Short mmCIF file of C-alpha atoms in Angstrom, two decimals:
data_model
loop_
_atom_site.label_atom_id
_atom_site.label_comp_id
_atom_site.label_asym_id
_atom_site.label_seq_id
_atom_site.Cartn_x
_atom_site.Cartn_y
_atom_site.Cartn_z
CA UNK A 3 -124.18 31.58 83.55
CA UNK A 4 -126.77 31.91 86.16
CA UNK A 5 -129.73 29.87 87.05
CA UNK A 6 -133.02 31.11 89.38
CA UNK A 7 -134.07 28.05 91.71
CA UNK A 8 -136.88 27.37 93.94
CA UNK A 9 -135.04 27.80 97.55
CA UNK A 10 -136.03 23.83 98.05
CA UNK A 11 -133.70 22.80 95.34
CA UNK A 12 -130.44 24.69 96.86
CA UNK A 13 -127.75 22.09 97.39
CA UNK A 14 -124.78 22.63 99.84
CA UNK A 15 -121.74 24.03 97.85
CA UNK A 16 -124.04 26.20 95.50
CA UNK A 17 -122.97 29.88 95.15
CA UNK A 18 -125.17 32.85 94.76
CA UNK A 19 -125.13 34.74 91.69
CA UNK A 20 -126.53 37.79 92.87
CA UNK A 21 -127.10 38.97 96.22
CA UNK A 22 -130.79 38.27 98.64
CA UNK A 23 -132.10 41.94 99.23
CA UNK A 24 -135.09 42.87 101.32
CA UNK A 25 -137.88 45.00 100.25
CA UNK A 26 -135.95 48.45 100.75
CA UNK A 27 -132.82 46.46 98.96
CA UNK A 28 -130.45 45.84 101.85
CA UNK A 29 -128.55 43.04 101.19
CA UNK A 30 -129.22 40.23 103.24
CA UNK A 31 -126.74 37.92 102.15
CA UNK A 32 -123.90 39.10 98.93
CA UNK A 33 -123.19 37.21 95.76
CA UNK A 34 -120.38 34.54 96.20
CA UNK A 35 -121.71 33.63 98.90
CA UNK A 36 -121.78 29.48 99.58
CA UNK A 37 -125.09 28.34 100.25
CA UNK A 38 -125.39 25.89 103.22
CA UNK A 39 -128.53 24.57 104.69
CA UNK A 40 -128.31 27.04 107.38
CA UNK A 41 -128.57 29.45 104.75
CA UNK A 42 -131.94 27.96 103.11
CA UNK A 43 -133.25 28.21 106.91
CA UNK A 44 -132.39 31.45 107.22
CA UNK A 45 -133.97 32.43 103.59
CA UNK A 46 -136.94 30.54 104.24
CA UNK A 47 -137.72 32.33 107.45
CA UNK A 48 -137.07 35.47 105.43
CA UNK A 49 -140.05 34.39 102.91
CA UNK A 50 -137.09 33.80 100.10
CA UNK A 51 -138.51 31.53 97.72
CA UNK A 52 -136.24 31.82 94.61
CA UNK A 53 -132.50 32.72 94.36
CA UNK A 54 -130.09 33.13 91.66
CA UNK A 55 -127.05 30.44 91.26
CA UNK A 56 -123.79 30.52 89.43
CA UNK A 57 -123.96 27.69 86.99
CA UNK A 58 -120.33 26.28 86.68
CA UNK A 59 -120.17 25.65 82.54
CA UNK A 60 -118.89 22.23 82.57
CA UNK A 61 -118.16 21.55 79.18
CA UNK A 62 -116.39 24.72 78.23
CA UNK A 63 -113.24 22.62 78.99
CA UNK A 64 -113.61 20.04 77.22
CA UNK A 65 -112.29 21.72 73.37
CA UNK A 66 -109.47 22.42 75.15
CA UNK A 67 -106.55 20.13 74.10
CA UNK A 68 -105.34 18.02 77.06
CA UNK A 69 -101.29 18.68 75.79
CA UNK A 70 -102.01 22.60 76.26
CA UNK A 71 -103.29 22.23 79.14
CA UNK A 72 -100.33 20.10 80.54
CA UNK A 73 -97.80 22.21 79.41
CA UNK A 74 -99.95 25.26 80.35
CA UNK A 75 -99.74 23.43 83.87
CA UNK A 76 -95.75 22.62 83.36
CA UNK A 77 -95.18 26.38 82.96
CA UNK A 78 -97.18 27.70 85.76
CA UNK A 79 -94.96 24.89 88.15
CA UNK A 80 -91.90 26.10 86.78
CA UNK A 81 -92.43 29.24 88.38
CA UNK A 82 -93.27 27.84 91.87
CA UNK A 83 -90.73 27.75 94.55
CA UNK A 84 -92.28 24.69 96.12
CA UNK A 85 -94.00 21.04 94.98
CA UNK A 86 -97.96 21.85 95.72
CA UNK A 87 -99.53 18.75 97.92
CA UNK A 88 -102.85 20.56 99.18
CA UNK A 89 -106.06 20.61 97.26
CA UNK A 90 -106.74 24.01 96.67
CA UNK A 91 -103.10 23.89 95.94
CA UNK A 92 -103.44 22.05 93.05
CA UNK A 93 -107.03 23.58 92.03
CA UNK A 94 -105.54 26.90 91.85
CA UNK A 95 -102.83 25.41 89.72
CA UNK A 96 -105.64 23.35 87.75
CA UNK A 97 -107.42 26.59 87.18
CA UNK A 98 -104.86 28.64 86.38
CA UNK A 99 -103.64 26.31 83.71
CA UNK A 100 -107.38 25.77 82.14
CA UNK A 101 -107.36 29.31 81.69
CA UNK A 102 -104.06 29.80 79.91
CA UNK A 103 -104.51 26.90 77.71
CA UNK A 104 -108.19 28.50 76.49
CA UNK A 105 -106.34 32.32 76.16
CA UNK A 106 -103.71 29.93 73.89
CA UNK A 107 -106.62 28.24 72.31
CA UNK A 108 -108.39 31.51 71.68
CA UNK A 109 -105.26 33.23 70.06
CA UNK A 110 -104.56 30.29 67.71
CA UNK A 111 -108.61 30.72 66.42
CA UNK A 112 -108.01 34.60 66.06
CA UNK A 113 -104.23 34.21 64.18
CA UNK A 114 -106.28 31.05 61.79
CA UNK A 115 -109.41 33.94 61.22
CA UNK A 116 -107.12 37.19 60.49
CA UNK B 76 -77.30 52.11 104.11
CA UNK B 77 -77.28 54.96 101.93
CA UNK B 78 -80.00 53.65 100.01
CA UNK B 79 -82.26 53.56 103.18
CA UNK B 80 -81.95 56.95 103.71
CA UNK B 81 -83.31 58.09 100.15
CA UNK B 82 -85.69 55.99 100.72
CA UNK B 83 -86.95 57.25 103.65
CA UNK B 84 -86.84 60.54 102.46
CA UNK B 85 -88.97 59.55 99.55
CA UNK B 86 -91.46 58.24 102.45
CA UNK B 87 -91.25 61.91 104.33
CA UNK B 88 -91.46 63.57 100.77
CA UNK B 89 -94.92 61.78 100.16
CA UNK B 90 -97.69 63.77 100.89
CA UNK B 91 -100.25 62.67 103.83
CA UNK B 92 -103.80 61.78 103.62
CA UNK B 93 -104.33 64.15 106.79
CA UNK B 94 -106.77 66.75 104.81
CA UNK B 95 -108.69 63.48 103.30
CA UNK B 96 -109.60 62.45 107.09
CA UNK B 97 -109.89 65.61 108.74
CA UNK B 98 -112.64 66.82 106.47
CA UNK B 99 -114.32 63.86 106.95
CA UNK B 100 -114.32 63.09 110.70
CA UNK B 101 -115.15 66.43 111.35
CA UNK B 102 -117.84 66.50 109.71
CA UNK B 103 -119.03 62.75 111.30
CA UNK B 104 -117.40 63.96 114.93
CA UNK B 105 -120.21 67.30 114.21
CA UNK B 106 -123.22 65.81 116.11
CA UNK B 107 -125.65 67.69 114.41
CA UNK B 108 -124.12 66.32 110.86
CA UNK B 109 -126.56 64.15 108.55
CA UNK B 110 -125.97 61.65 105.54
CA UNK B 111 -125.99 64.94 103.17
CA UNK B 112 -123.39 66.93 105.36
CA UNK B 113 -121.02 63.82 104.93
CA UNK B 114 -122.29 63.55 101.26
CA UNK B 115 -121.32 67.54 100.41
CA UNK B 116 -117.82 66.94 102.06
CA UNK B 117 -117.61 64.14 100.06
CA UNK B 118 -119.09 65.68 96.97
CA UNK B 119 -116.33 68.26 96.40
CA UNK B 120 -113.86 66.14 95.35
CA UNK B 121 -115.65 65.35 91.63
CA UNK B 122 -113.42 63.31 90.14
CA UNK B 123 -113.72 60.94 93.01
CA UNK B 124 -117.46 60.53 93.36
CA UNK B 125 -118.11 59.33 89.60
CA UNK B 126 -115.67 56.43 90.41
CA UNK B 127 -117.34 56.09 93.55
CA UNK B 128 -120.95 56.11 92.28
CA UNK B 129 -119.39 53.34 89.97
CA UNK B 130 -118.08 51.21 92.30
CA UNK B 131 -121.26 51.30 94.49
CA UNK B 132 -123.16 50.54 91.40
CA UNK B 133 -120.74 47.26 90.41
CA UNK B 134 -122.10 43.88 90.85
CA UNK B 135 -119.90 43.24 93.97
CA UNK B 136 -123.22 45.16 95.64
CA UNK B 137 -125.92 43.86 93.81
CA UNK B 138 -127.68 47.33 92.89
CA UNK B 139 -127.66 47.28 89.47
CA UNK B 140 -126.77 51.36 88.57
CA UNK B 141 -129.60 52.46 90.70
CA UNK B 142 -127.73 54.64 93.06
CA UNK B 143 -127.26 58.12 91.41
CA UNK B 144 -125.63 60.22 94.37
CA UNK B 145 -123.57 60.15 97.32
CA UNK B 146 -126.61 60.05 99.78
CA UNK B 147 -127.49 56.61 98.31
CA UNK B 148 -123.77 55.20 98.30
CA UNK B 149 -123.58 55.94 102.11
CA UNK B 150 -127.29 55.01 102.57
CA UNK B 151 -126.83 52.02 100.99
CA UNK B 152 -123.35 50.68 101.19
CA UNK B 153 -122.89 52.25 104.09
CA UNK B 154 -120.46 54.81 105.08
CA UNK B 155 -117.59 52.61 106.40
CA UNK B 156 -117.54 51.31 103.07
CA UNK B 157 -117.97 54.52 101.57
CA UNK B 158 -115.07 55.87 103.83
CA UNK B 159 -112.98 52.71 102.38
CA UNK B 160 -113.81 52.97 98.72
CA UNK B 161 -112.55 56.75 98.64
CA UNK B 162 -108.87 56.16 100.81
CA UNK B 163 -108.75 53.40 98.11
CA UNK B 164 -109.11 56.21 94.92
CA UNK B 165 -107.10 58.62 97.00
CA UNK B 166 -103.92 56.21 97.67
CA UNK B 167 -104.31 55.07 94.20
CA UNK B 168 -104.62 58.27 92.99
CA UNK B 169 -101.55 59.53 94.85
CA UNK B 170 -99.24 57.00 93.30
CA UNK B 171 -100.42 57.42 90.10
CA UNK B 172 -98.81 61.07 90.21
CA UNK B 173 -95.51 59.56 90.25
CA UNK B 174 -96.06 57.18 87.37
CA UNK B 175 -93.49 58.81 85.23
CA UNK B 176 -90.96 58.37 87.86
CA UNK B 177 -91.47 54.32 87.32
CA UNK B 178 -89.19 52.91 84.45
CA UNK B 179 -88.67 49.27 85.60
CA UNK B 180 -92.32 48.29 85.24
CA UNK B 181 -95.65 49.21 83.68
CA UNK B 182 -97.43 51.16 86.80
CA UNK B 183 -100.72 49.67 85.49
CA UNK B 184 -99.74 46.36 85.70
CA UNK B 185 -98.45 46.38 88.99
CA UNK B 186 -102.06 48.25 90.00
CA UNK B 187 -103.52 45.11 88.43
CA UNK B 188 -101.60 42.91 90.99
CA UNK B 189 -102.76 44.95 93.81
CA UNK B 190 -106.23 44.80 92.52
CA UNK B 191 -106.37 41.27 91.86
CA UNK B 192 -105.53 40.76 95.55
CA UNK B 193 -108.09 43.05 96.65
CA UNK B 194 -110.74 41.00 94.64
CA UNK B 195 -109.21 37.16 95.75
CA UNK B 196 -109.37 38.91 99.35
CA UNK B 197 -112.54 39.62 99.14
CA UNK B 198 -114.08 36.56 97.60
CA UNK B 199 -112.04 34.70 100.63
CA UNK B 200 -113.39 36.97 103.03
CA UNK B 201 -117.35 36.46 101.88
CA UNK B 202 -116.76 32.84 101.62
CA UNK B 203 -115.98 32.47 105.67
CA UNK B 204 -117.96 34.90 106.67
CA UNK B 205 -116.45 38.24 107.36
CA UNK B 206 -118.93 41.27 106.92
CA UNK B 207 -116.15 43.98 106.33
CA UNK B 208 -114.86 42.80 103.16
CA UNK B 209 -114.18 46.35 101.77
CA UNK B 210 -111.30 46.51 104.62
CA UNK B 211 -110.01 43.41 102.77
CA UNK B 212 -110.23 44.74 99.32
CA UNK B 213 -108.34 47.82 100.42
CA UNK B 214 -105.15 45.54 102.12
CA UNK B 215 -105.16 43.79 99.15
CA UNK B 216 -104.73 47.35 97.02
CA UNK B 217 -102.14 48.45 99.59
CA UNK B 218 -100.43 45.85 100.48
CA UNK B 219 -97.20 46.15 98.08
CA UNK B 220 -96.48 50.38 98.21
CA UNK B 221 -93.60 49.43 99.96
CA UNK B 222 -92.47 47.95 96.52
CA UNK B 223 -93.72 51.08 94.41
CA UNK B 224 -91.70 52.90 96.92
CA UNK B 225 -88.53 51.08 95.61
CA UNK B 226 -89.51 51.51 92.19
CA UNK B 227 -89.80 55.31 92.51
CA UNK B 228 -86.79 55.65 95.09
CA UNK B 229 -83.99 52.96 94.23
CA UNK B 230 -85.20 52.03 90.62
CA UNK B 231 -81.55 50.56 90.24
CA UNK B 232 -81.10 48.64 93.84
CA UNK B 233 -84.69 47.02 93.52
CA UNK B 234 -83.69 46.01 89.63
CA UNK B 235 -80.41 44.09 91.16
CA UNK B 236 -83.20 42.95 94.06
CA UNK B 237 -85.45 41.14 91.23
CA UNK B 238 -82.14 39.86 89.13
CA UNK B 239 -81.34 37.83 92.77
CA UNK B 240 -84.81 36.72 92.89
CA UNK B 241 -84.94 35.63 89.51
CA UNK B 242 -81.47 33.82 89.17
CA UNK B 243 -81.17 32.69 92.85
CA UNK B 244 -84.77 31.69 93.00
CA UNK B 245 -84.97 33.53 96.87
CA UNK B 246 -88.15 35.05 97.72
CA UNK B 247 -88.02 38.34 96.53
CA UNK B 248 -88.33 40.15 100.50
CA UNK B 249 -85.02 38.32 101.37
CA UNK B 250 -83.54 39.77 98.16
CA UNK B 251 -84.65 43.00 99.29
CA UNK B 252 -83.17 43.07 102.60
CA UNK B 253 -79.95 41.67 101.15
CA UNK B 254 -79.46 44.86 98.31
CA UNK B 255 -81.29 47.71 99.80
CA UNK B 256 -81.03 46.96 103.39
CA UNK B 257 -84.79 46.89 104.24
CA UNK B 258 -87.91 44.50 102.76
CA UNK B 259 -90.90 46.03 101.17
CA UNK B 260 -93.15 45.49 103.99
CA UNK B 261 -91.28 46.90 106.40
CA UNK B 262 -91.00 50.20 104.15
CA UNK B 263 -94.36 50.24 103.38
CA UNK B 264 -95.26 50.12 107.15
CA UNK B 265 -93.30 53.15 107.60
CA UNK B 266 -96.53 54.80 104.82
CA UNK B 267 -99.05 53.41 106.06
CA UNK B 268 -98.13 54.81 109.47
CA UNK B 269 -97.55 57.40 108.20
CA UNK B 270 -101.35 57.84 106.40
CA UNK B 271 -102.58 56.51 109.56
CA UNK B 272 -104.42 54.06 107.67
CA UNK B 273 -107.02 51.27 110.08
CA UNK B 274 -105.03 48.94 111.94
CA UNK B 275 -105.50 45.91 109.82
CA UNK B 276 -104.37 47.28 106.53
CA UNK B 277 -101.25 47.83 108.48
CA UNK B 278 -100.90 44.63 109.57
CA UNK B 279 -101.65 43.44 106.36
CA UNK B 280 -98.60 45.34 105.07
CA UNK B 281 -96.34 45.00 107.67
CA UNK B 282 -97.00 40.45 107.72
CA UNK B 283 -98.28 39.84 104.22
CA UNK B 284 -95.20 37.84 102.87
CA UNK B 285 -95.14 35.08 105.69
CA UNK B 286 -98.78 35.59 106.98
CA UNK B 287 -97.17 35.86 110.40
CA UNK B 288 -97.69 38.66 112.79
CA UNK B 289 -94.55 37.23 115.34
CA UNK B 290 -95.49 33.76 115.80
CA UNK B 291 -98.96 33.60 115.73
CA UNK B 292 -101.36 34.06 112.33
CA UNK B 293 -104.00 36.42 112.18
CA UNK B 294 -107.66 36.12 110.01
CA UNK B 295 -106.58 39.60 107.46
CA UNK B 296 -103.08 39.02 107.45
CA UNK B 297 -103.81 35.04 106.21
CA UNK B 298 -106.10 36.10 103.54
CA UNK B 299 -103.73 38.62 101.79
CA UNK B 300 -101.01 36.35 102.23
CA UNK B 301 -102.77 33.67 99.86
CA UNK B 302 -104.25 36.15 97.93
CA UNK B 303 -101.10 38.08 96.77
CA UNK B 304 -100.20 34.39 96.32
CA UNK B 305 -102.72 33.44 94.07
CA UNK B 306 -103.44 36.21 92.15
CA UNK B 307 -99.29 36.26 91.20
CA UNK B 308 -100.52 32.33 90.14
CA UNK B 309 -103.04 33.48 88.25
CA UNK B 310 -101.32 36.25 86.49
CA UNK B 311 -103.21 39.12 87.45
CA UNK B 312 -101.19 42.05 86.56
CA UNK B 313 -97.03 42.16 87.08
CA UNK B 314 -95.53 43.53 90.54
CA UNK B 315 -92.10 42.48 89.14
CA UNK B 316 -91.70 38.82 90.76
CA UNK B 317 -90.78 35.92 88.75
CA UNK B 318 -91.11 32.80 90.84
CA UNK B 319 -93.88 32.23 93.69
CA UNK B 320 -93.32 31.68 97.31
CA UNK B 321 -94.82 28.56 99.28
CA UNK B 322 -97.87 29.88 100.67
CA UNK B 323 -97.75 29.88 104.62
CA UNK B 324 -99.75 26.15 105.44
CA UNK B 325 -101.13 27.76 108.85
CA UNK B 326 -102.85 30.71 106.40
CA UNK B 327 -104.21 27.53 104.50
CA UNK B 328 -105.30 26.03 107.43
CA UNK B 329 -106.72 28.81 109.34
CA UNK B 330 -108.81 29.41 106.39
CA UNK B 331 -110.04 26.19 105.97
CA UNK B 332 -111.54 27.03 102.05
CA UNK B 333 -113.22 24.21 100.28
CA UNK B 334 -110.54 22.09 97.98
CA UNK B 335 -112.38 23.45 95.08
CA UNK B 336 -112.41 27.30 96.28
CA UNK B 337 -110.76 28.80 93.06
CA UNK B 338 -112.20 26.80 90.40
CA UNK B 339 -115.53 27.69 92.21
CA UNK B 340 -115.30 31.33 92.17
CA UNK B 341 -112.87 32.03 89.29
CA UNK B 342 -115.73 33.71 87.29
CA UNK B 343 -117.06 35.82 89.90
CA UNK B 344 -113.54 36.99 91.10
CA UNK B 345 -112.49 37.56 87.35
CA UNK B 346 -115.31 39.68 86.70
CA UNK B 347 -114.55 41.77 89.79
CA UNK B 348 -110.96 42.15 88.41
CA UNK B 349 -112.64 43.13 84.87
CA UNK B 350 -114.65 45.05 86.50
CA UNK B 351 -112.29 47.50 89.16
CA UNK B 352 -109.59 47.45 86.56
CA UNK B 353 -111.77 49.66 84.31
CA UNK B 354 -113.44 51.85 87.32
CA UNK B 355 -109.81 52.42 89.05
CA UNK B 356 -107.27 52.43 86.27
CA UNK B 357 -109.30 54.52 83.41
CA UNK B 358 -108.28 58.37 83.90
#
């Protein structure tokens, strides 16, 4: 999902959906990037006033059963050759196990439909 | 240390990329050359400029299918990037003539591992900063040949290789080195000097397991560290590995990504997987 904003609404963290191009479409900054208020300086100055953002879909997790997701979670550890302490560690692993428990989820619908 | 030497002579057997460059930089070394000189050298290999015009026109650029020819690509991407995209589709394409040779593992899959690190790279890259991400995106497709290598040369020594992996739980580079004598990286080096590929991609190759180079920890080599990492997490594709490696904390830490870097960009960085599976893998 992606939003267009007024360039005074940009919060830190935000991520661009598409990129900022100039009038003979160079790119001035790409998509993905992580908007900081140095950025909004930067786009102000360059007469930006609207930007497309990534919306994260926040409740797109929350039809997922919590047990798939643990033992989504309890497979992907199995696999690791070390106990994960860091946080992007764990968000990777956190991720990685929302995913597999929706593909799960989303194969259970199909096999109940067929 | 028989194995060694077939493998090596699988590395002399492979052909170079020498007629790829020299058609290219003499052409750019030809002073009086322009964009469209570059673009006709470029223009006679067909095949590769419709997967070229595709990947200029993918959202990782942001120019929604409007350029039609190779003028644009290099006028707009640029022509580093240009230059990048097409080693990219010609070591790709080079492998993919041996597919049949491959029996221990689908050839596509382990494509999809490379290109899921080529994407993760490249998200890293644009999130600190770094302007040449299409150098990164290429490390991350090239950064394993050394294992496609074994696949093609010592199908039976790398399948003993990945049973000690799997039932010692070792990292799968020391189970190289103790059945076939030599680690993936180190054969892969040997190609990529070979190709002469750019400096970093041969770094990449030559440090990606430990995101060392000797004892100190470069920017390139950190990022496809953790991205071979995570996209083996995430299950992009199948390069043959079973359990994952501790990624290197001074590649973490070097870095220094948000927490909440991967939940952030999951969608973007599946969608450029989607999105360069189809363009690189469809014949």
């Amino acid at each position: 999902m992606q939003h267009i904003i007024q360039i005074d609404k940009v919060e830190d963290g935000m991520v661009l959906a598409e990129p900022v191009l100039n009038q003979f479409s160079q790119v001035l900054l790409p998509s993905g990037t992580i908007l900081s208020k140095f950025h909004v300086n930067i786009l102000k100055k360059w007469n930006i006033n609207f930007v497309f953002i990534d919306v994260q879909e926040s409740e797109d997790n929350q039809d997922i059963p919590k047990e798939l997701i643990d033992s989504c979670k309890e497979l992907i550890t199995s696999k690791l050759l070390w106990s994960p302490t860091l946080g992007i560690e764990i968000d990777l692993i956190n991720i990685t196990a929302k995913i597999c428990a929706q593909n799960k989820l989303n194969d259970t619908l199909k096999n109940a439909t067929n | 240390m028989q194995q060694i030497d077939s493998i090596l002579n699988k590395v002399r057997e492979f052909p170079t990329l020498a007629s790829f460059f020299s058609a290219l930089s003499g052409t750019i070394a030809n002073p009086n050359a322009n964009i469209h000189d570059v673009a006709e050298v470029i223009e006679r290999d067909q095949a590769s400029v419709t997967k070229l015009l595709k990947i200029a026109n993918s959202s990782i650029y942001g120019f929604r299918s409007r350029i039609s020819n190779v003028s644009q690509a290099i006028l707009f991407i640029g022509f580093e990037e240009v230059r990048n995209i097409l080693l990219t589709l010609k070591v790709i394409q080079l492998f993919r003539t041996r597919d049949s040779d491959i029996k221990l593992i689908n050839p596509i899959d382990f494509w999809k591992h490379s290109i899921g690190t080529g994407v993760i790279a490249r998200s890293i890259g644009m999130n600190i900063g770094i302007q040449n991400t299409d150098i990164l995106f290429l490390s991350g497709i090239v950064h394993n040949i050394g294992k496609l290598l074994f696949y093609i040369a010592a199908p039976d020594d790398y399948e003993n290789a990945l049973e000690l992996h799997r039932t010692q739980k070792i990292n799968i580079q020391d189970a190289e080195r103790e059945i076939l004598g030599i680690s993936n990286s180190s054969i892969g080096e040997m190609l990529a000097q070979k190709w002469k590929l750019p400096l970093p991609i041969i770094e990449a190759i030559k440090y990606y397991p430990t995101g060392f180079v000797g004892e100190k920890i470069n920017l390139n080599v950190a990022i496809i560290h953790i991205s071979d990492i995570a996209a083996l997490i995430l299950g992009y594709g199948n390069d043959g590995r079973e359990y994952v490696q501790e990624p290197n904390p001074n590649a973490w830490e070097l870095l220094h990504l948000p927490d909440n870097f991967f939940s952030l960009n999951y969608p973007r960085i599946q969608r450029d997987f989607e999105e360069n599976s189809t363009i690189l893998l469809d014949d």
